[in-house]
CSV table of C-alpha atoms in Angstrom, one decimal:
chain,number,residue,atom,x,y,z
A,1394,UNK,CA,-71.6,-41.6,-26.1
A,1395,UNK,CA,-69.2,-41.5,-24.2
A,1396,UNK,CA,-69.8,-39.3,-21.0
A,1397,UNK,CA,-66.3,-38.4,-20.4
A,1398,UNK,CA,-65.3,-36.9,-23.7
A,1399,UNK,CA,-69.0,-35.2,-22.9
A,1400,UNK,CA,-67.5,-34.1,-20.4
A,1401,UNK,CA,-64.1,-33.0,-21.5
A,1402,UNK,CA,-65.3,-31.0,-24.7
A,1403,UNK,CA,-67.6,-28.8,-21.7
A,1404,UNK,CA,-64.6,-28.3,-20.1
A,1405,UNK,CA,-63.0,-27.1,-23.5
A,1406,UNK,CA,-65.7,-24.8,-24.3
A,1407,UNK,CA,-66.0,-23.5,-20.6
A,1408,UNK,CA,-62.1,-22.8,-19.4
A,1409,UNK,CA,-59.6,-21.0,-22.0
A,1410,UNK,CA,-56.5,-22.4,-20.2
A,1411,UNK,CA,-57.3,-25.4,-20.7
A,1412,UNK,CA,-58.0,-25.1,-24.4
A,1413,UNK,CA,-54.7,-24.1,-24.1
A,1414,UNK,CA,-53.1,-27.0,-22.9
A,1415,UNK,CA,-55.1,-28.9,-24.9
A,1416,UNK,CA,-54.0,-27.2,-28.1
A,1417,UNK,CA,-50.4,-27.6,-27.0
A,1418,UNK,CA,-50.6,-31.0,-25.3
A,1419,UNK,CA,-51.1,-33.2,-28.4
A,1420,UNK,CA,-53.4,-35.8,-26.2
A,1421,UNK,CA,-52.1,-35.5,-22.8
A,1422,UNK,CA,-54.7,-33.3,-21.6
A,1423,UNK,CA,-57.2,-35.2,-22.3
A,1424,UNK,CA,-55.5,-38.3,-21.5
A,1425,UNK,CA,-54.8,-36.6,-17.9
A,1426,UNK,CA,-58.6,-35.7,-17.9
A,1427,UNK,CA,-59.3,-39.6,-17.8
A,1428,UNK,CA,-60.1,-40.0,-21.2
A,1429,UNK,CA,-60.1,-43.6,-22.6
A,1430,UNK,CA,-57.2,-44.5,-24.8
A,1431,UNK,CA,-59.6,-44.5,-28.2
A,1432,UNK,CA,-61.4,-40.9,-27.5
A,1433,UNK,CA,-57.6,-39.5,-26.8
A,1434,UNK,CA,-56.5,-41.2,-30.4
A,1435,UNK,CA,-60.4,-39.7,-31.6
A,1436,UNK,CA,-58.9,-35.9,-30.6
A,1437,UNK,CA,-55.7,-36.3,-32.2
A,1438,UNK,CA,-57.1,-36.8,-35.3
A,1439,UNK,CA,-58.5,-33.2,-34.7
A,1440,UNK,CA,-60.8,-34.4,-37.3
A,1441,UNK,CA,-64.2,-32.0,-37.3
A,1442,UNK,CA,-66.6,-34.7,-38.5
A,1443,UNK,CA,-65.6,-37.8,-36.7
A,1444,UNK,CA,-66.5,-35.1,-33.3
A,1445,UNK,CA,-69.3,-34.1,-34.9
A,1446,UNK,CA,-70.3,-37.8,-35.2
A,1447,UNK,CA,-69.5,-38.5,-31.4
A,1448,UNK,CA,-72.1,-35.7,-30.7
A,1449,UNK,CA,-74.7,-36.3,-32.9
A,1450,UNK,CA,-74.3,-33.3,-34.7
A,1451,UNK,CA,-75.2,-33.3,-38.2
A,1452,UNK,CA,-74.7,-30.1,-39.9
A,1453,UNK,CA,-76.5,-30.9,-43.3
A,1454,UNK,CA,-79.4,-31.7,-41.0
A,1455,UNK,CA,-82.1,-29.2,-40.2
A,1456,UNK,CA,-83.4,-30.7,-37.3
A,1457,UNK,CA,-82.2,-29.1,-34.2
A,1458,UNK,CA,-81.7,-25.7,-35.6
A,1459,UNK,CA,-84.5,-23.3,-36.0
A,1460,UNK,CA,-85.4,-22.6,-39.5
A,1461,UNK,CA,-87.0,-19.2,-40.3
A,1462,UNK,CA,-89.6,-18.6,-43.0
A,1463,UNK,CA,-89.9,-16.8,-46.3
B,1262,UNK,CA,-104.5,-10.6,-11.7
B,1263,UNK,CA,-101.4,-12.0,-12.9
B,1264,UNK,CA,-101.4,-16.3,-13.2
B,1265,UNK,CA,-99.5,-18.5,-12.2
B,1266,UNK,CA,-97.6,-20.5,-14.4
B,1267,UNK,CA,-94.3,-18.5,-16.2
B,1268,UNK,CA,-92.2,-18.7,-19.2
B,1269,UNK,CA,-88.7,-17.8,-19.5
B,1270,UNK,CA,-87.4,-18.2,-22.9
B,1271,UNK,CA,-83.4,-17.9,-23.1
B,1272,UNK,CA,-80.7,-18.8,-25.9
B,1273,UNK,CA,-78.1,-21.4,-25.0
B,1274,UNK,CA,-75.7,-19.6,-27.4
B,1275,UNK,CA,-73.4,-21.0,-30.0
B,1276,UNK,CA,-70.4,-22.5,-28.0
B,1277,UNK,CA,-71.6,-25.1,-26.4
B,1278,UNK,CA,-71.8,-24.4,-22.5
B,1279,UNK,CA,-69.6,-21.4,-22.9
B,1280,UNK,CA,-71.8,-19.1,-24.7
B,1281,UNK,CA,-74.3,-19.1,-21.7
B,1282,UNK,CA,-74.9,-16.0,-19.4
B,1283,UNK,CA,-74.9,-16.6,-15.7
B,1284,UNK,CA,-78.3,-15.6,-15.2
B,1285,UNK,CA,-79.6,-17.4,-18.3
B,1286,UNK,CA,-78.2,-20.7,-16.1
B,1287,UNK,CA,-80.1,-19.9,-13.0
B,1288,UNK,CA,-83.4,-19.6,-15.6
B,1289,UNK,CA,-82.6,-23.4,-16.3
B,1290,UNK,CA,-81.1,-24.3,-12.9
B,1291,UNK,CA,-84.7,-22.9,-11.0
B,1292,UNK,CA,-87.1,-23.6,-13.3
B,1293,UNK,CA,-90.1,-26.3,-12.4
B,1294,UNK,CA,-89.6,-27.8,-16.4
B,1295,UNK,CA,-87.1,-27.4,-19.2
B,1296,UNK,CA,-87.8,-27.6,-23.1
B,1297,UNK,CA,-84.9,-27.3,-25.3
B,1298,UNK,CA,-84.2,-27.4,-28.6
B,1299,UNK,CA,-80.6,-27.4,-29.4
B,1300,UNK,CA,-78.7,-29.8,-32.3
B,1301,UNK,CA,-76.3,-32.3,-30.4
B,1302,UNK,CA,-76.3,-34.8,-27.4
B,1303,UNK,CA,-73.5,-32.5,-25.9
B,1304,UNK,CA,-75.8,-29.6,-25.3
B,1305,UNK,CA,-78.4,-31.7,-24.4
B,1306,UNK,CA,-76.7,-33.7,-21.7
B,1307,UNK,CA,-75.2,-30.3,-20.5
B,1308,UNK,CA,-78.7,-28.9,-20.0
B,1309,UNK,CA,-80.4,-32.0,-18.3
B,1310,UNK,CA,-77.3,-31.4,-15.7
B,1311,UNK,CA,-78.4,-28.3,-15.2
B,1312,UNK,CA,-81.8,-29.1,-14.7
B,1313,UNK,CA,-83.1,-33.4,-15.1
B,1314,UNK,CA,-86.7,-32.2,-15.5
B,1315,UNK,CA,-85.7,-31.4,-19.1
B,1316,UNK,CA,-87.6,-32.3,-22.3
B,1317,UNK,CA,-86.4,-32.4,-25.9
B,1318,UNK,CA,-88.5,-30.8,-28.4
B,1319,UNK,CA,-87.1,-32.3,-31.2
B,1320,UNK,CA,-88.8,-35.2,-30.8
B,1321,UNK,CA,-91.9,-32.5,-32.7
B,1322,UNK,CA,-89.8,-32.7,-35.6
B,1323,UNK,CA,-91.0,-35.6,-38.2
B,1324,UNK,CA,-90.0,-36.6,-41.8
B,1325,UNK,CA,-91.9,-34.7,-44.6
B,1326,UNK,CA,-93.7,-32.7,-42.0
B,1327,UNK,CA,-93.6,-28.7,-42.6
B,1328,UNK,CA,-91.5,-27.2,-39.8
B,1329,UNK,CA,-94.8,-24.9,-39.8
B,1330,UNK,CA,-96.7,-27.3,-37.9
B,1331,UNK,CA,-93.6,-28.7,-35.5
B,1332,UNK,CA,-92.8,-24.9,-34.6
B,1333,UNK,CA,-97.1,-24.4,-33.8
B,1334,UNK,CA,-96.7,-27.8,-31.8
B,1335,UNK,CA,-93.4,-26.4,-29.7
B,1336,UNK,CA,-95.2,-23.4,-28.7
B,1337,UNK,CA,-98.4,-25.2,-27.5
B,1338,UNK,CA,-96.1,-27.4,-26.1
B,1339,UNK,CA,-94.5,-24.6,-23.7
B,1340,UNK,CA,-98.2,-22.7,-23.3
B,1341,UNK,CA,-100.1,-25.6,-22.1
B,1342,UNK,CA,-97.2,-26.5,-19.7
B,1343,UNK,CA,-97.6,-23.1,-18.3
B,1344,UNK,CA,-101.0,-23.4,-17.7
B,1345,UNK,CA,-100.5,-26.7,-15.8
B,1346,UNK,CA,-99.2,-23.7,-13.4
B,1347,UNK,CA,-95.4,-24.4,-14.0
B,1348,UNK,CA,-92.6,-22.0,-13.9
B,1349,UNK,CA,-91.3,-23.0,-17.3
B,1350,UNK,CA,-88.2,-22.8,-19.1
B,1351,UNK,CA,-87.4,-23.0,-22.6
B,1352,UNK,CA,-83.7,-23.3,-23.8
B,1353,UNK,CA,-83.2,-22.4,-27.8
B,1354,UNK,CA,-80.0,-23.0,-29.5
B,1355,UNK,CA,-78.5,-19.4,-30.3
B,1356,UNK,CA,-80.7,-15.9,-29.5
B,1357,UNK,CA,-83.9,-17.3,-28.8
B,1358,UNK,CA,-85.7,-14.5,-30.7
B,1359,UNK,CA,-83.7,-15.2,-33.4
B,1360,UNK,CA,-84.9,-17.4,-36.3
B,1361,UNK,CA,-87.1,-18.8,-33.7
B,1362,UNK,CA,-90.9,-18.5,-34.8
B,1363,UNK,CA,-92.2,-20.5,-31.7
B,1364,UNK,CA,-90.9,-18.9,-29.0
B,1365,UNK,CA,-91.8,-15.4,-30.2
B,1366,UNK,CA,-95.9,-17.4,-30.9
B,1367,UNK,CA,-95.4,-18.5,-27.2
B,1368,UNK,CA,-94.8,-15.4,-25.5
B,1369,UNK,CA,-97.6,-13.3,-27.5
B,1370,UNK,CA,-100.2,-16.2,-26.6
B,1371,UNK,CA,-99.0,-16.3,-22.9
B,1372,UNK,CA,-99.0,-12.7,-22.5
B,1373,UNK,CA,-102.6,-12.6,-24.4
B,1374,UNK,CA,-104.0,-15.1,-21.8
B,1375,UNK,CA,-102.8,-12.6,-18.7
B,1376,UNK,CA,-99.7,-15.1,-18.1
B,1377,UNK,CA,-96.2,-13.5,-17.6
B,1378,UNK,CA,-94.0,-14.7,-20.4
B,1379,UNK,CA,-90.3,-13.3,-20.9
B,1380,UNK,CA,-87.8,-13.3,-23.6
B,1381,UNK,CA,-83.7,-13.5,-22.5
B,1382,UNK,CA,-81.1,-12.7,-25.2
B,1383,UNK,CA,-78.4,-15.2,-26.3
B,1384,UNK,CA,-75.1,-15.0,-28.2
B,1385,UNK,CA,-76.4,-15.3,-32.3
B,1386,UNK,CA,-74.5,-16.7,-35.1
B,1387,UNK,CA,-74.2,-13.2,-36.2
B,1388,UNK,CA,-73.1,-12.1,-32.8
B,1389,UNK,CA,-70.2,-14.8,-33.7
B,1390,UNK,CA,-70.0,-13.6,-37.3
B,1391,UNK,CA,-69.3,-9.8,-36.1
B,1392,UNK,CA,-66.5,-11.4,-33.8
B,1393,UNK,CA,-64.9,-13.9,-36.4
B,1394,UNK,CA,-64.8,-12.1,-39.4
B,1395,UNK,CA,-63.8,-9.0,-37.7
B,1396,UNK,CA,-66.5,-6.8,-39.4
B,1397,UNK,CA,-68.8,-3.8,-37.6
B,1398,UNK,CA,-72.1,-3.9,-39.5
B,1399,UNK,CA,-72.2,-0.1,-38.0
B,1400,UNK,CA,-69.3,1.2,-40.2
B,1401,UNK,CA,-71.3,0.6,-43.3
B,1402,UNK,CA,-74.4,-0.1,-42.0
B,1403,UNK,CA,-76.2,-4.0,-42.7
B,1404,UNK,CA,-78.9,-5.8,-44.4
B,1405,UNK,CA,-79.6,-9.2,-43.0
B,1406,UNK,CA,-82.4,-11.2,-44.8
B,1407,UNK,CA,-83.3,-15.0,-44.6
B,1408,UNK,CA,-81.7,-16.3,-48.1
B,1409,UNK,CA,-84.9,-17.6,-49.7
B,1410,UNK,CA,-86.6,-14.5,-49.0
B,1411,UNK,CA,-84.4,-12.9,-50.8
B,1412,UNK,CA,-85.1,-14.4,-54.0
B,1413,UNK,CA,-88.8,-15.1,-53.4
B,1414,UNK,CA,-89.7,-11.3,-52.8
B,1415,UNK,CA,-88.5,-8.3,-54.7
B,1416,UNK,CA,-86.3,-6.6,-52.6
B,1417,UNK,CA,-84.1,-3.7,-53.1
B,1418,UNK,CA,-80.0,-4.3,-52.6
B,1419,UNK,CA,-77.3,-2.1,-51.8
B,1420,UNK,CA,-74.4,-3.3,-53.1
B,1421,UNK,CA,-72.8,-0.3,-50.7
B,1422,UNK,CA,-73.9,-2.2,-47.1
B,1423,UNK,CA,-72.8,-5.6,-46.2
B,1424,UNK,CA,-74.9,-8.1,-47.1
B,1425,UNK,CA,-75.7,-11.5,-45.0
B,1426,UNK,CA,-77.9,-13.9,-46.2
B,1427,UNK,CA,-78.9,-16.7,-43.8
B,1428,UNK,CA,-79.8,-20.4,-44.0
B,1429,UNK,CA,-77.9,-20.1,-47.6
B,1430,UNK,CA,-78.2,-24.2,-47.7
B,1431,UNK,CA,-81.8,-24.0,-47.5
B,1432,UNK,CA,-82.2,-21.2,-50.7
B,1433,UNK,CA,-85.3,-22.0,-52.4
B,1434,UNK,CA,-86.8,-24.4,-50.8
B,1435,UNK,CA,-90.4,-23.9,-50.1
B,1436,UNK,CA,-91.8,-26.8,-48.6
B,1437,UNK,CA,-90.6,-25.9,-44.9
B,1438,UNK,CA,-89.9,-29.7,-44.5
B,1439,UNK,CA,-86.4,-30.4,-46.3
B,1440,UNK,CA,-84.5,-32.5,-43.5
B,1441,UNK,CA,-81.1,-32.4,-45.6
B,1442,UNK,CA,-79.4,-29.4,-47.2
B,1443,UNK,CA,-79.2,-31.1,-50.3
B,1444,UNK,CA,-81.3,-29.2,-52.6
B,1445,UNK,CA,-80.0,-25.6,-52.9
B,1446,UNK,CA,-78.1,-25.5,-55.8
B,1447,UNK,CA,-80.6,-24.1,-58.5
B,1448,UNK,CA,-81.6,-21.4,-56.0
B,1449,UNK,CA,-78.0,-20.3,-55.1
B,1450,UNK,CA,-77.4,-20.4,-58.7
B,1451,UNK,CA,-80.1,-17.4,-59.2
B,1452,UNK,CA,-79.1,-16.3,-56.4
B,1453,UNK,CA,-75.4,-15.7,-57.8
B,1454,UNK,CA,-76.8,-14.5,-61.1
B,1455,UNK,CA,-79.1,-12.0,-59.3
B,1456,UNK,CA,-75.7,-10.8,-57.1
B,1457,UNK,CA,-73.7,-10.5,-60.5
B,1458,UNK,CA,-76.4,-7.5,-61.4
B,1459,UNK,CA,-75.0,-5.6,-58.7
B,1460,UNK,CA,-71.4,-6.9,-58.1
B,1461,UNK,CA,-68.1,-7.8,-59.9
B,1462,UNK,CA,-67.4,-11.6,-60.5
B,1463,UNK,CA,-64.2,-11.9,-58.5
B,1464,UNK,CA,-66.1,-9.5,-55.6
B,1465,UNK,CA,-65.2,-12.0,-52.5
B,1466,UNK,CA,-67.9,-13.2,-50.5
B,1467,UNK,CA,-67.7,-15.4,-47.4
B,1468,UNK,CA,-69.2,-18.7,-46.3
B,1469,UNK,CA,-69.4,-18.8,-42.9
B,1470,UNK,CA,-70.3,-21.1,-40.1
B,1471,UNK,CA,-70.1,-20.0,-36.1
B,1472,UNK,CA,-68.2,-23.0,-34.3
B,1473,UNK,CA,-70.1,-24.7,-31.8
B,1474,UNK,CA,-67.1,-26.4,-30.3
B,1475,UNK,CA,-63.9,-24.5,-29.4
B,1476,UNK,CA,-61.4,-27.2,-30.6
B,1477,UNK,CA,-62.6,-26.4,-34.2
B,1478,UNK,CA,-62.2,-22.8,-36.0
B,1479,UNK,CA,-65.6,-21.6,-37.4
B,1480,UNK,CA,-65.4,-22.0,-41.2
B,1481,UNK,CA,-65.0,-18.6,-42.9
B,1482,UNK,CA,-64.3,-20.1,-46.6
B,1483,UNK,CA,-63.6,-16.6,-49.2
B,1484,UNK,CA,-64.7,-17.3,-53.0
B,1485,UNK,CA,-65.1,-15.4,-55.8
B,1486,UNK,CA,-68.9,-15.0,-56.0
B,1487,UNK,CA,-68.6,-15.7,-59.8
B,1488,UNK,CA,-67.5,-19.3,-58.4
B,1489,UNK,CA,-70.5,-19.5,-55.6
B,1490,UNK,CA,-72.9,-21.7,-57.0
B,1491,UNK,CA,-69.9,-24.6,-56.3
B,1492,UNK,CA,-69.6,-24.6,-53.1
B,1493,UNK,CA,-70.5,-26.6,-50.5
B,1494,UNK,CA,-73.4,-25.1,-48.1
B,1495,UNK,CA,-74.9,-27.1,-44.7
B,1496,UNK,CA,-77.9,-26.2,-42.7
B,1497,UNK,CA,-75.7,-23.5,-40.7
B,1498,UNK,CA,-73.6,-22.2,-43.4
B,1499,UNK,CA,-74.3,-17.9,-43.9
B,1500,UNK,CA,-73.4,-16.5,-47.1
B,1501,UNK,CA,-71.5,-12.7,-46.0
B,1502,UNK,CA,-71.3,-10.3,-49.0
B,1503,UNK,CA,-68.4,-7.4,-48.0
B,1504,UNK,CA,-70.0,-3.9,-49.1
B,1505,UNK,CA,-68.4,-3.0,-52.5
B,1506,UNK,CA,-66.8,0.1,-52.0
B,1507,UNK,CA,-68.4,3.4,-50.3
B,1508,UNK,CA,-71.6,4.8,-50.7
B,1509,UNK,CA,-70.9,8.4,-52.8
B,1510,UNK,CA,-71.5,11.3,-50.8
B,1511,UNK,CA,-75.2,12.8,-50.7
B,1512,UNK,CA,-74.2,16.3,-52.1
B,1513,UNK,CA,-77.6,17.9,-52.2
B,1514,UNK,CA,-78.4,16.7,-48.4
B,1515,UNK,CA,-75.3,17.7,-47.1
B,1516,UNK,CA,-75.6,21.2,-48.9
B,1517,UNK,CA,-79.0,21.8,-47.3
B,1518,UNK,CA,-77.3,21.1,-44.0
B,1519,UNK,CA,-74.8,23.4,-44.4
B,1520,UNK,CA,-72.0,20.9,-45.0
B,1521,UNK,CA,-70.0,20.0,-47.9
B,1522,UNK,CA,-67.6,17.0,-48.5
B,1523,UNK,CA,-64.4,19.0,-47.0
B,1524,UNK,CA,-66.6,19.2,-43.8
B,1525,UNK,CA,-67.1,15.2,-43.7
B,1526,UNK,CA,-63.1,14.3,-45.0
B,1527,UNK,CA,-61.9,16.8,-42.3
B,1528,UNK,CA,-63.5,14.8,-39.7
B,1529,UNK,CA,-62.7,11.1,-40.8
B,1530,UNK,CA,-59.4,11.9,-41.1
B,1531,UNK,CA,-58.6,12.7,-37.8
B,1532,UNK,CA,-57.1,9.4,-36.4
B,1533,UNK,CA,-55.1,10.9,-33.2
């Protein structure tokens, strides 16, 4: 992956203004963050899975989230 | 005489990165050894920033194998690395008391062997669920249950509380090894039938799913629970059942304290 866009969605998740921008920007945050042309065209899309992808984060998978018993 | 290897257990929270308390980032920052278990390479990467001595339990999890045995393996894991005399960390996605069998198995071992072993609270799904779905579990009070449990053992609902039923996309399963939510749809259609005995069919329930990342809302999908058994569940999606309606008054226990149901109207309806 990527480390960038690693880097970027931290930076998302961490600072509210620049969620923000982001929201409002359309792609030139994260182009302004140095993001490569493709991931900036990947966060347009605003497209849940195709991040999820990028991340490795399979949400019909139970590995990686702790299960509880009956 | 107190040993000296540690364990600090903390949650990482939902949001990645942003969920995370200060001092639960020192825990990882200063600790000799970190073992996490979270669900993406994001988190992951984060936490091996924080710390590069970082190890990723997942790698316990295996195909067919009952999470049983991978949770056993995760704890012995983190007690035989305390016992090597390091101050160890272990970073679970979420609370880590939460749904989390093998960091509660952990601590009582450690603490049963004289070694200090501590638990640090994390922001929960339901901390999230509170948040997103603007509900207070206080104002009618709550019953939260593991959603298989609640059709495997006979338990008593009250259709007057909210309801939350977790790990909805696992219901019924019990082999403890399913790697795919793809098998729940027999057990949420009892489920719904069971519901139905208690509740109207157009009564709106909630699907819900905390987001992990803040450029996506959390999924809060509203269906008629007539309609449940068609909808489509994941490993994280929680099934939220509003309370239908208020509990009647308890005439007879307020009349033994002196009260009746002028007393309690009088009060609640003082707004200013």
């Amino acid at each position: 992956m990527n480390t960038n866009i690693t880097d970027y969605l931290l930076e998302i998740n961490t600072n509210p203004a620049m969620l923000s921008r982001h929201i409002l920007s359309q792609g030139d945050t994260a182009k302004e963050f140095g993001l490569s042309a493709s991931d900036v065209e990947l966060l347009k899309k605003n497209c849940l899975q195709e991040v999820n992808k990028l991340t490795g984060y399979r949400q019909d998978e139970t590995k990686g989230t702790m299960i509880s018993f009956f | 005489m107190e040993k000296k290897g540690t364990l600090t257990i903390v949650g990482t929270g939902i949001k990645i990165a942003g969920d995370m308390t200060i001092h639960t980032k020192a825990q990882i920052e200063q600790a000799d050894i970190v073992y996490t278990i979270v669900p993406d390479k994001v988190s992951r990467q984060w936490l091996s920033r924080l710390n590069p001595n970082t190890i990723d339990l997942t790698a316990l999890y295996g195909k067919s194998k009952s999470r049983l045995i991978t949770y056993n393996q995760m704890a012995n894991t983190l007690i035989e690395s305390v016992k090597e005399g390091n101050q160890v960390c272990a970073a679970f996605y979420g609370h880590p008391g939460v749904f989390a069998y093998a960091s509660h198995l952990a601590i009582s071992r450690l603490r049963q062997l004289g070694y200090k072993a501590m638990m640090e609270p994390g922001i929960s799904a339901e901390d999230w669920l509170v948040a997103d779905l603007g509900i207070d579990p206080g104002k009618n009070g709550c019953v939260s249950i593991e959603a298989t449990q609640f059709l495997f053992y006979q338990r008593t609902l009250d259709p007057f509380s909210l309801l939350v039923l977790w790990q909805i996309g696992l219901i019924g399963d019990h082999t403890l090894s399913l790697e795919k939510t793809n098998n729940y749809f027999r057990g949420l259609t009892l489920l719904t039938e069971e519901l139905l005995k208690h509740y109207p069919s157009d009564h709106k329930v909630i699907i819900y799913e905390a987001a992990t990342l803040a450029l996506f809302p959390s999924r809060i999908e509203y269906v008629d629970l007539i309609k449940l058994p068609s909808v489509k569940l994941t490993a994280i999606s929680t099934l939220v059942i509003p309370p239908y309606g208020e509990a009647p008054l308890n005439l007879a226990m307020l009349k033994k304290l002196g009260l009746n149901e002028n007393d309690i109207e009088k009060v609640l309806s003082t707004t200013s």
